[in-house]
Amino acid sequence: MNIIESINGKTKVFGIIGNPIEHSFSPVLQTTLFKENNIDAVYVPFRVENEELENAVLSSLSLNIQGLNVTVPHKISVMKYIKEIDETAKKIGAVNTLKKIEDGFKGFNTDILGLEKTLLLNQIEITEKTVVILGAGGAANSAAVLAAEKKAKEIYIVNRTIDNAKRIKKLIKNDFKGDIHTLDFENIMDIKNPQIVFQTTSVGMGENNKESPVKNIDFFKNTEAAIDIIYTPWETQFLKDARKMNCMAVNGFDMLIYQGIASFEIWNDLTINNEKALEFKNSFEDYYKGKNNA
Ligand code: ATR
């Protein structure tokens, strides 16, 4: 008989709550990061129904769980049940990371940190640039807050439902001095100099995987970088078109890894340097592509 020592009374417990949770990459990601950094911890996926969310958060505290990731559909509703919320997360209006503090959890949003690191490590500069955000859902919030924080020159929010684009404009307009324009996809060619383009809609995924929200590829004539939040398929039609027009094309996998690294850093009060983060990302990318034939 083999005696297994990898989990003992001192092992710290972390996890992820969401629904569904079965396809989450986070357990592999975080377990690897704990191991690589010699931290005695486990990371477990928990499927939590909406009506069980409050119970789940309170019980996690009782069980001395040190930190949780929060994913769909709980990123907004979980804020009701936590003790403190970090300022940027408050601005975005969603949290995806909980860290145990004195008598409750503190919430953070590492989606925006992941996006920031994605830009940094791909050497994409958005300060003083014309930034275009396609879509106006949860991920668009992070892109908009980041563009405002980084002092883009102007921001265009393009969305099918214009009211949702206006909601994002409202979210950032007090913190952003440049112009913020809202428009629908029919008028997208009116944007003459879309230097940095974030694609945050679900178009290009699943049944729509031959589609791009940008129908005319001349749109990318003056574009420097196109960033898609999607990573299945590995290269969306949007990214294929951007690449054809000689733009840098970055898919959502970088963001997935870097948001996880940012959560890991918050939980463990440490910083993973850029070189190491890139090395981790490349290893995860090789693994993921191998498993998914991407
Ligand atoms: P997430 O949290 O991942 O950003 P979301 O909040 O559901 O996801 O947002 C999805 C975005 O994709 C929305 O901006 C949505 O547009 P609407 O605000 O008009 O609903 C956009 N979207 C989804 N399907 C689309 C389609 N077929 N064409 C254009 N936009 C679409």
mmCIF file of C-alpha atoms and ligand atoms in Angstrom:
data_model
loop_
_atom_site.group_PDB
_atom_site.id
_atom_site.type_symbol
_atom_site.label_atom_id
_atom_site.label_comp_id
_atom_site.label_asym_id
_atom_site.label_seq_id
_atom_site.Cartn_x
_atom_site.Cartn_y
_atom_site.Cartn_z
ATOM 1 C CA MET A 1 0.000 0.000 0.000
ATOM 2 C CA ASN A 2 1.218 3.481 -0.851
ATOM 3 C CA ILE A 3 0.818 6.058 1.906
ATOM 4 C CA ILE A 4 -0.304 9.334 0.338
ATOM 5 C CA GLU A 5 1.062 12.423 2.043
ATOM 6 C CA SER A 6 0.222 15.044 -0.541
ATOM 7 C CA ILE A 7 -2.798 16.252 1.484
ATOM 8 C CA ASN A 8 -2.565 16.575 5.254
ATOM 9 C CA GLY A 9 -4.005 18.646 8.096
ATOM 10 C CA LYS A 10 -2.065 21.747 7.076
ATOM 11 C CA THR A 11 -3.019 21.731 3.398
ATOM 12 C CA LYS A 12 -4.851 24.925 2.439
ATOM 13 C CA VAL A 13 -8.070 24.643 0.458
ATOM 14 C CA PHE A 14 -9.012 26.823 -2.520
ATOM 15 C CA GLY A 15 -11.655 26.342 -5.184
ATOM 16 C CA ILE A 16 -13.938 27.687 -7.866
ATOM 17 C CA ILE A 17 -17.709 28.163 -7.694
ATOM 18 C CA GLY A 18 -19.904 28.359 -10.774
ATOM 19 C CA ASN A 19 -22.516 26.496 -12.774
ATOM 20 C CA PRO A 20 -21.679 24.637 -14.953
ATOM 21 C CA ILE A 21 -18.166 23.977 -13.708
ATOM 22 C CA GLU A 22 -17.208 20.649 -15.284
ATOM 23 C CA HIS A 23 -15.291 22.210 -18.198
ATOM 24 C CA SER A 24 -13.324 24.716 -16.143
ATOM 25 C CA PHE A 25 -9.589 24.889 -16.842
ATOM 26 C CA SER A 26 -8.917 26.572 -13.472
ATOM 27 C CA PRO A 27 -8.328 23.386 -11.408
ATOM 28 C CA VAL A 28 -5.491 22.330 -13.744
ATOM 29 C CA LEU A 29 -4.126 25.853 -13.879
ATOM 30 C CA GLN A 30 -4.166 26.537 -10.131
ATOM 31 C CA THR A 31 -3.029 23.059 -9.081
ATOM 32 C CA THR A 32 -0.017 23.454 -11.368
ATOM 33 C CA LEU A 33 0.757 26.925 -10.012
ATOM 34 C CA PHE A 34 0.580 25.702 -6.399
ATOM 35 C CA LYS A 35 2.860 22.788 -7.201
ATOM 36 C CA GLU A 36 5.351 24.871 -9.213
ATOM 37 C CA ASN A 37 5.576 27.363 -6.346
ATOM 38 C CA ASN A 38 5.864 24.687 -3.622
ATOM 39 C CA ILE A 39 2.681 25.768 -1.859
ATOM 40 C CA ASP A 40 0.808 23.112 0.095
ATOM 41 C CA ALA A 41 -2.718 23.623 -1.224
ATOM 42 C CA VAL A 42 -5.546 21.990 -3.146
ATOM 43 C CA TYR A 43 -7.978 23.612 -5.579
ATOM 44 C CA VAL A 44 -11.416 22.077 -6.053
ATOM 45 C CA PRO A 45 -14.305 22.795 -8.468
ATOM 46 C CA PHE A 46 -17.701 23.311 -6.753
ATOM 47 C CA ARG A 47 -20.930 23.446 -8.731
ATOM 48 C CA VAL A 48 -23.183 25.934 -6.947
ATOM 49 C CA GLU A 49 -26.835 26.624 -7.889
ATOM 50 C CA ASN A 50 -28.062 30.249 -7.731
ATOM 51 C CA GLU A 51 -30.253 29.641 -4.680
ATOM 52 C CA GLU A 52 -27.332 28.030 -2.836
ATOM 53 C CA LEU A 53 -24.860 30.851 -3.424
ATOM 54 C CA GLU A 54 -25.190 32.569 -0.046
ATOM 55 C CA ASN A 55 -24.953 29.243 1.766
ATOM 56 C CA ALA A 56 -21.931 28.279 -0.295
ATOM 57 C CA VAL A 57 -20.056 31.497 0.556
ATOM 58 C CA LEU A 58 -20.881 31.304 4.279
ATOM 59 C CA SER A 59 -20.025 27.614 4.432
ATOM 60 C CA SER A 60 -16.717 28.232 2.669
ATOM 61 C CA LEU A 61 -15.829 30.640 5.469
ATOM 62 C CA SER A 62 -16.843 28.103 8.115
ATOM 63 C CA LEU A 63 -14.683 25.498 6.402
ATOM 64 C CA ASN A 64 -11.704 27.913 6.417
ATOM 65 C CA ILE A 65 -11.433 27.875 2.631
ATOM 66 C CA GLN A 66 -8.719 30.430 1.856
ATOM 67 C CA GLY A 67 -9.842 31.623 -1.542
ATOM 68 C CA LEU A 68 -12.307 31.034 -4.347
ATOM 69 C CA ASN A 69 -12.634 31.882 -7.991
ATOM 70 C CA VAL A 70 -16.134 32.834 -9.017
ATOM 71 C CA THR A 71 -17.424 32.210 -12.498
ATOM 72 C CA VAL A 72 -20.663 32.333 -14.486
ATOM 73 C CA PRO A 73 -23.380 32.968 -13.275
ATOM 74 C CA HIS A 74 -22.249 34.244 -9.866
ATOM 75 C CA LYS A 75 -19.743 37.043 -10.603
ATOM 76 C CA ILE A 76 -22.241 39.822 -9.825
ATOM 77 C CA SER A 77 -24.590 38.201 -7.324
ATOM 78 C CA VAL A 78 -21.751 36.983 -5.063
ATOM 79 C CA MET A 79 -20.931 40.619 -4.188
ATOM 80 C CA LYS A 80 -23.929 40.665 -1.805
ATOM 81 C CA TYR A 81 -22.341 38.047 0.417
ATOM 82 C CA ILE A 82 -18.810 39.309 0.865
ATOM 83 C CA LYS A 83 -17.255 41.659 3.388
ATOM 84 C CA GLU A 84 -15.156 43.945 1.179
ATOM 85 C CA ILE A 85 -14.781 44.713 -2.524
ATOM 86 C CA ASP A 86 -11.643 46.063 -4.136
ATOM 87 C CA GLU A 87 -12.092 49.500 -5.802
ATOM 88 C CA THR A 88 -11.486 48.375 -9.417
ATOM 89 C CA ALA A 89 -13.833 45.410 -8.982
ATOM 90 C CA LYS A 90 -16.455 47.804 -7.632
ATOM 91 C CA LYS A 91 -16.074 49.983 -10.714
ATOM 92 C CA ILE A 92 -16.445 46.974 -13.025
ATOM 93 C CA GLY A 93 -19.385 45.703 -11.003
ATOM 94 C CA ALA A 94 -18.223 42.082 -10.849
ATOM 95 C CA VAL A 95 -15.774 39.923 -8.902
ATOM 96 C CA ASN A 96 -14.134 36.664 -9.923
ATOM 97 C CA THR A 97 -11.758 36.157 -6.989
ATOM 98 C CA LEU A 98 -12.461 35.940 -3.255
ATOM 99 C CA LYS A 99 -9.724 36.029 -0.665
ATOM 100 C CA LYS A 100 -10.305 35.194 2.992
ATOM 101 C CA ILE A 101 -9.707 38.174 5.253
ATOM 102 C CA GLU A 102 -10.345 38.705 9.008
ATOM 103 C CA ASP A 103 -14.083 37.972 9.133
ATOM 104 C CA GLY A 104 -15.257 37.390 5.601
ATOM 105 C CA PHE A 105 -14.110 37.390 1.992
ATOM 106 C CA LYS A 106 -12.675 40.289 0.017
ATOM 107 C CA GLY A 107 -13.599 40.325 -3.688
ATOM 108 C CA PHE A 108 -11.327 41.222 -6.596
ATOM 109 C CA ASN A 109 -11.683 41.254 -10.369
ATOM 110 C CA THR A 110 -8.712 39.583 -12.003
ATOM 111 C CA ASP A 111 -10.344 39.524 -15.452
ATOM 112 C CA ILE A 112 -9.144 43.094 -15.820
ATOM 113 C CA LEU A 113 -5.702 42.218 -14.404
ATOM 114 C CA GLY A 114 -5.523 39.339 -16.889
ATOM 115 C CA LEU A 115 -6.393 41.667 -19.714
ATOM 116 C CA GLU A 116 -3.801 44.188 -18.544
ATOM 117 C CA LYS A 117 -1.096 41.503 -18.428
ATOM 118 C CA THR A 118 -2.179 40.241 -21.867
ATOM 119 C CA LEU A 119 -1.494 43.693 -23.293
ATOM 120 C CA LEU A 120 1.765 44.072 -21.419
ATOM 121 C CA LEU A 121 3.214 40.716 -22.415
ATOM 122 C CA ASN A 122 2.159 41.098 -26.048
ATOM 123 C CA GLN A 123 3.608 44.633 -26.024
ATOM 124 C CA ILE A 124 0.301 46.245 -26.914
ATOM 125 C CA GLU A 125 0.079 49.878 -25.832
ATOM 126 C CA ILE A 126 -3.395 51.457 -25.475
ATOM 127 C CA THR A 127 -2.509 54.803 -23.897
ATOM 128 C CA GLU A 128 -3.382 57.655 -26.292
ATOM 129 C CA LYS A 129 -4.850 55.150 -28.781
ATOM 130 C CA THR A 130 -8.295 54.845 -30.321
ATOM 131 C CA VAL A 131 -9.780 51.800 -28.605
ATOM 132 C CA VAL A 132 -12.780 49.913 -29.976
ATOM 133 C CA ILE A 133 -14.761 47.478 -27.851
ATOM 134 C CA LEU A 134 -17.108 45.101 -29.673
ATOM 135 C CA GLY A 135 -19.850 43.920 -27.328
ATOM 136 C CA ALA A 136 -21.221 45.293 -24.096
ATOM 137 C CA GLY A 137 -21.462 42.379 -21.684
ATOM 138 C CA GLY A 138 -19.357 41.435 -18.664
ATOM 139 C CA ALA A 139 -16.024 41.181 -20.488
ATOM 140 C CA ALA A 140 -16.611 44.515 -22.228
ATOM 141 C CA ASN A 141 -16.893 46.168 -18.789
ATOM 142 C CA SER A 142 -13.321 45.122 -17.981
ATOM 143 C CA ALA A 143 -11.991 46.269 -21.363
ATOM 144 C CA ALA A 144 -13.715 49.647 -20.966
ATOM 145 C CA VAL A 145 -12.483 50.232 -17.405
ATOM 146 C CA LEU A 146 -8.952 49.267 -18.494
ATOM 147 C CA ALA A 147 -9.037 51.585 -21.523
ATOM 148 C CA ALA A 148 -10.186 54.420 -19.248
ATOM 149 C CA GLU A 149 -7.545 53.656 -16.594
ATOM 150 C CA LYS A 150 -4.799 53.493 -19.232
ATOM 151 C CA LYS A 151 -5.940 56.822 -20.694
ATOM 152 C CA ALA A 152 -6.841 55.759 -24.206
ATOM 153 C CA LYS A 153 -7.392 58.687 -26.564
ATOM 154 C CA GLU A 154 -11.024 57.815 -27.306
ATOM 155 C CA ILE A 155 -13.250 54.795 -26.832
ATOM 156 C CA TYR A 156 -15.848 53.325 -29.191
ATOM 157 C CA ILE A 157 -18.326 50.803 -27.799
ATOM 158 C CA VAL A 158 -20.060 48.847 -30.570
ATOM 159 C CA ASN A 159 -23.014 46.677 -29.664
ATOM 160 C CA ARG A 160 -26.152 45.102 -31.115
ATOM 161 C CA THR A 161 -28.213 46.525 -28.245
ATOM 162 C CA ILE A 162 -27.273 50.175 -27.985
ATOM 163 C CA ASP A 163 -28.639 50.565 -24.442
ATOM 164 C CA ASN A 164 -26.041 48.096 -23.195
ATOM 165 C CA ALA A 165 -23.273 50.098 -24.874
ATOM 166 C CA LYS A 166 -24.642 53.221 -23.163
ATOM 167 C CA ARG A 167 -24.565 51.414 -19.826
ATOM 168 C CA ILE A 168 -20.826 50.884 -20.259
ATOM 169 C CA LYS A 169 -20.330 54.492 -21.303
ATOM 170 C CA LYS A 170 -22.033 55.574 -18.073
ATOM 171 C CA LEU A 171 -19.773 53.275 -16.085
ATOM 172 C CA ILE A 172 -16.557 54.958 -17.242
ATOM 173 C CA LYS A 173 -17.505 58.486 -18.163
ATOM 174 C CA ASN A 174 -16.612 60.055 -14.797
ATOM 175 C CA ASP A 175 -13.101 58.617 -14.928
ATOM 176 C CA PHE A 176 -12.378 59.200 -18.602
ATOM 177 C CA LYS A 177 -11.631 62.556 -20.183
ATOM 178 C CA GLY A 178 -11.647 61.527 -23.869
ATOM 179 C CA ASP A 179 -14.702 60.982 -26.092
ATOM 180 C CA ILE A 180 -16.797 57.848 -25.661
ATOM 181 C CA HIS A 181 -18.918 56.868 -28.673
ATOM 182 C CA THR A 182 -21.637 54.215 -28.760
ATOM 183 C CA LEU A 183 -22.766 52.696 -32.059
ATOM 184 C CA ASP A 184 -24.191 49.574 -33.646
ATOM 185 C CA PHE A 185 -22.412 47.149 -35.972
ATOM 186 C CA GLU A 186 -24.049 48.628 -39.091
ATOM 187 C CA ASN A 187 -22.047 51.833 -38.576
ATOM 188 C CA ILE A 188 -18.756 50.253 -37.634
ATOM 189 C CA MET A 189 -16.973 51.514 -40.789
ATOM 190 C CA ASP A 190 -17.488 55.059 -39.499
ATOM 191 C CA ILE A 191 -14.607 54.371 -37.120
ATOM 192 C CA LYS A 192 -11.674 55.587 -39.192
ATOM 193 C CA ASN A 193 -8.750 54.695 -36.999
ATOM 194 C CA PRO A 194 -9.571 51.632 -34.868
ATOM 195 C CA GLN A 195 -6.043 51.128 -33.508
ATOM 196 C CA ILE A 196 -6.827 48.603 -30.776
ATOM 197 C CA VAL A 197 -9.910 46.363 -31.076
ATOM 198 C CA PHE A 198 -11.289 44.165 -28.290
ATOM 199 C CA GLN A 199 -13.778 41.500 -29.416
ATOM 200 C CA THR A 200 -15.954 40.558 -26.414
ATOM 201 C CA THR A 201 -19.138 39.195 -28.035
ATOM 202 C CA SER A 202 -19.884 35.488 -28.334
ATOM 203 C CA VAL A 203 -19.952 35.749 -32.159
ATOM 204 C CA GLY A 204 -17.333 33.361 -33.576
ATOM 205 C CA MET A 205 -18.016 30.622 -31.039
ATOM 206 C CA GLY A 206 -20.119 27.465 -31.224
ATOM 207 C CA GLU A 207 -22.567 27.387 -34.133
ATOM 208 C CA ASN A 208 -21.431 30.871 -35.217
ATOM 209 C CA ASN A 209 -17.800 29.842 -35.591
ATOM 210 C CA LYS A 210 -17.508 31.017 -39.209
ATOM 211 C CA GLU A 211 -18.875 34.438 -38.329
ATOM 212 C CA SER A 212 -17.201 37.649 -37.294
ATOM 213 C CA PRO A 213 -18.951 40.710 -35.878
ATOM 214 C CA VAL A 214 -16.797 42.723 -38.335
ATOM 215 C CA LYS A 215 -18.120 42.008 -41.842
ATOM 216 C CA ASN A 216 -15.737 44.177 -43.876
ATOM 217 C CA ILE A 217 -12.084 43.347 -43.327
ATOM 218 C CA ASP A 218 -11.015 46.801 -44.520
ATOM 219 C CA PHE A 219 -12.075 47.807 -41.024
ATOM 220 C CA PHE A 220 -8.644 46.565 -39.886
ATOM 221 C CA LYS A 221 -6.705 48.796 -42.325
ATOM 222 C CA ASN A 222 -5.359 50.992 -39.518
ATOM 223 C CA THR A 223 -5.552 48.449 -36.701
ATOM 224 C CA GLU A 224 -2.428 47.563 -34.727
ATOM 225 C CA ALA A 225 -3.827 44.836 -32.483
ATOM 226 C CA ALA A 226 -6.998 42.746 -32.351
ATOM 227 C CA ILE A 227 -7.759 40.935 -29.107
ATOM 228 C CA ASP A 228 -10.522 38.328 -28.889
ATOM 229 C CA ILE A 229 -11.793 36.930 -25.590
ATOM 230 C CA ILE A 230 -12.652 33.629 -27.325
ATOM 231 C CA TYR A 231 -10.154 30.726 -27.401
ATOM 232 C CA THR A 232 -12.410 27.989 -28.817
ATOM 233 C CA PRO A 233 -11.970 28.017 -31.752
ATOM 234 C CA TRP A 234 -8.309 28.874 -31.198
ATOM 235 C CA GLU A 235 -8.444 31.485 -33.969
ATOM 236 C CA THR A 236 -11.833 33.065 -34.617
ATOM 237 C CA GLN A 237 -12.843 34.481 -37.986
ATOM 238 C CA PHE A 238 -12.385 37.935 -36.416
ATOM 239 C CA LEU A 239 -8.729 37.138 -35.623
ATOM 240 C CA LYS A 240 -8.133 35.456 -39.007
ATOM 241 C CA ASP A 241 -9.357 38.592 -40.774
ATOM 242 C CA ALA A 242 -7.288 40.865 -38.553
ATOM 243 C CA ARG A 243 -4.189 38.794 -39.204
ATOM 244 C CA LYS A 244 -4.848 38.886 -42.950
ATOM 245 C CA MET A 245 -4.696 42.664 -42.650
ATOM 246 C CA ASN A 246 -1.329 42.424 -40.841
ATOM 247 C CA CYS A 247 -2.588 43.185 -37.331
ATOM 248 C CA MET A 248 -1.303 41.496 -34.248
ATOM 249 C CA ALA A 249 -3.977 38.911 -33.302
ATOM 250 C CA VAL A 250 -4.300 37.660 -29.712
ATOM 251 C CA ASN A 251 -6.898 35.126 -28.617
ATOM 252 C CA GLY A 252 -8.546 34.736 -25.203
ATOM 253 C CA PHE A 253 -6.183 32.096 -23.872
ATOM 254 C CA ASP A 254 -3.670 34.672 -22.595
ATOM 255 C CA MET A 255 -6.424 36.345 -20.608
ATOM 256 C CA LEU A 256 -7.594 33.023 -19.195
ATOM 257 C CA ILE A 257 -4.107 32.193 -17.931
ATOM 258 C CA TYR A 258 -3.202 35.658 -16.708
ATOM 259 C CA GLN A 259 -6.445 36.136 -14.767
ATOM 260 C CA GLY A 260 -5.658 32.846 -13.020
ATOM 261 C CA ILE A 261 -2.097 33.919 -12.286
ATOM 262 C CA ALA A 262 -3.433 37.198 -10.873
ATOM 263 C CA SER A 263 -5.826 35.302 -8.543
ATOM 264 C CA PHE A 264 -2.941 33.090 -7.455
ATOM 265 C CA GLU A 265 -0.825 36.180 -6.702
ATOM 266 C CA ILE A 266 -3.606 37.747 -4.626
ATOM 267 C CA TRP A 267 -4.207 34.609 -2.563
ATOM 268 C CA ASN A 268 -0.538 34.024 -1.846
ATOM 269 C CA ASP A 269 0.639 37.637 -1.503
ATOM 270 C CA LEU A 270 3.342 37.121 -4.098
ATOM 271 C CA THR A 271 4.252 38.374 -7.548
ATOM 272 C CA ILE A 272 5.120 36.154 -10.482
ATOM 273 C CA ASN A 273 7.498 38.087 -12.707
ATOM 274 C CA ASN A 274 6.655 38.662 -16.375
ATOM 275 C CA GLU A 275 9.232 36.212 -17.656
ATOM 276 C CA LYS A 276 7.889 33.438 -15.426
ATOM 277 C CA ALA A 277 4.261 34.318 -16.266
ATOM 278 C CA LEU A 278 5.058 34.016 -19.972
ATOM 279 C CA GLU A 279 6.794 30.695 -19.381
ATOM 280 C CA PHE A 280 3.718 29.385 -17.490
ATOM 281 C CA LYS A 281 1.412 30.641 -20.231
ATOM 282 C CA ASN A 282 3.441 28.933 -22.958
ATOM 283 C CA SER A 283 3.426 25.620 -21.077
ATOM 284 C CA PHE A 284 -0.335 25.793 -20.504
ATOM 285 C CA GLU A 285 -0.823 26.709 -24.156
ATOM 286 C CA ASP A 286 1.155 23.678 -25.350
ATOM 287 C CA TYR A 287 -0.801 21.451 -22.995
ATOM 288 C CA TYR A 288 -4.172 22.915 -23.998
ATOM 289 C CA LYS A 289 -3.459 22.763 -27.735
ATOM 290 C CA GLY A 290 -2.270 19.173 -27.429
ATOM 291 C CA LYS A 291 -5.441 18.162 -25.621
ATOM 292 C CA ASN A 292 -7.823 20.045 -27.886
ATOM 293 C CA ASN A 293 -6.097 19.733 -31.265
ATOM 294 C CA ALA A 294 -6.116 23.509 -31.468
HETATM 295 P P1 ATR B 1 -19.728 38.110 -21.259
HETATM 296 O O1 ATR B 1 -20.052 38.239 -19.810
HETATM 297 O O2 ATR B 1 -18.864 36.932 -21.591
HETATM 298 O O3 ATR B 1 -19.212 39.391 -21.864
HETATM 299 P P2 ATR B 1 -22.458 38.536 -22.031
HETATM 300 O O4 ATR B 1 -22.583 39.436 -20.863
HETATM 301 O O5 ATR B 1 -23.521 37.537 -22.261
HETATM 302 O O6 ATR B 1 -21.107 37.740 -21.980
HETATM 303 O O7 ATR B 1 -22.271 39.441 -23.334
HETATM 304 C C1 ATR B 1 -22.357 38.936 -24.580
HETATM 305 C C2 ATR B 1 -22.162 40.064 -25.617
HETATM 306 O O8 ATR B 1 -22.204 39.471 -26.902
HETATM 307 C C3 ATR B 1 -23.238 41.131 -25.592
HETATM 308 O O9 ATR B 1 -22.666 42.374 -25.909
HETATM 309 C C4 ATR B 1 -24.175 40.678 -26.722
HETATM 310 O O10 ATR B 1 -24.892 41.731 -27.339
HETATM 311 P P3 ATR B 1 -26.273 42.318 -26.716
HETATM 312 O O11 ATR B 1 -25.879 43.265 -25.631
HETATM 313 O O12 ATR B 1 -26.929 42.982 -27.855
HETATM 314 O O13 ATR B 1 -27.039 41.114 -26.219
HETATM 315 C C5 ATR B 1 -23.182 40.138 -27.701
HETATM 316 N N1 ATR B 1 -23.774 39.190 -28.637
HETATM 317 C C6 ATR B 1 -24.201 37.939 -28.398
HETATM 318 N N2 ATR B 1 -24.661 37.361 -29.523
HETATM 319 C C7 ATR B 1 -24.529 38.280 -30.522
HETATM 320 C C8 ATR B 1 -24.818 38.317 -31.930
HETATM 321 N N3 ATR B 1 -25.338 37.235 -32.549
HETATM 322 N N4 ATR B 1 -24.532 39.440 -32.623
HETATM 323 C C9 ATR B 1 -23.991 40.507 -32.017
HETATM 324 N N5 ATR B 1 -23.700 40.563 -30.697
HETATM 325 C C10 ATR B 1 -23.955 39.463 -29.954
#
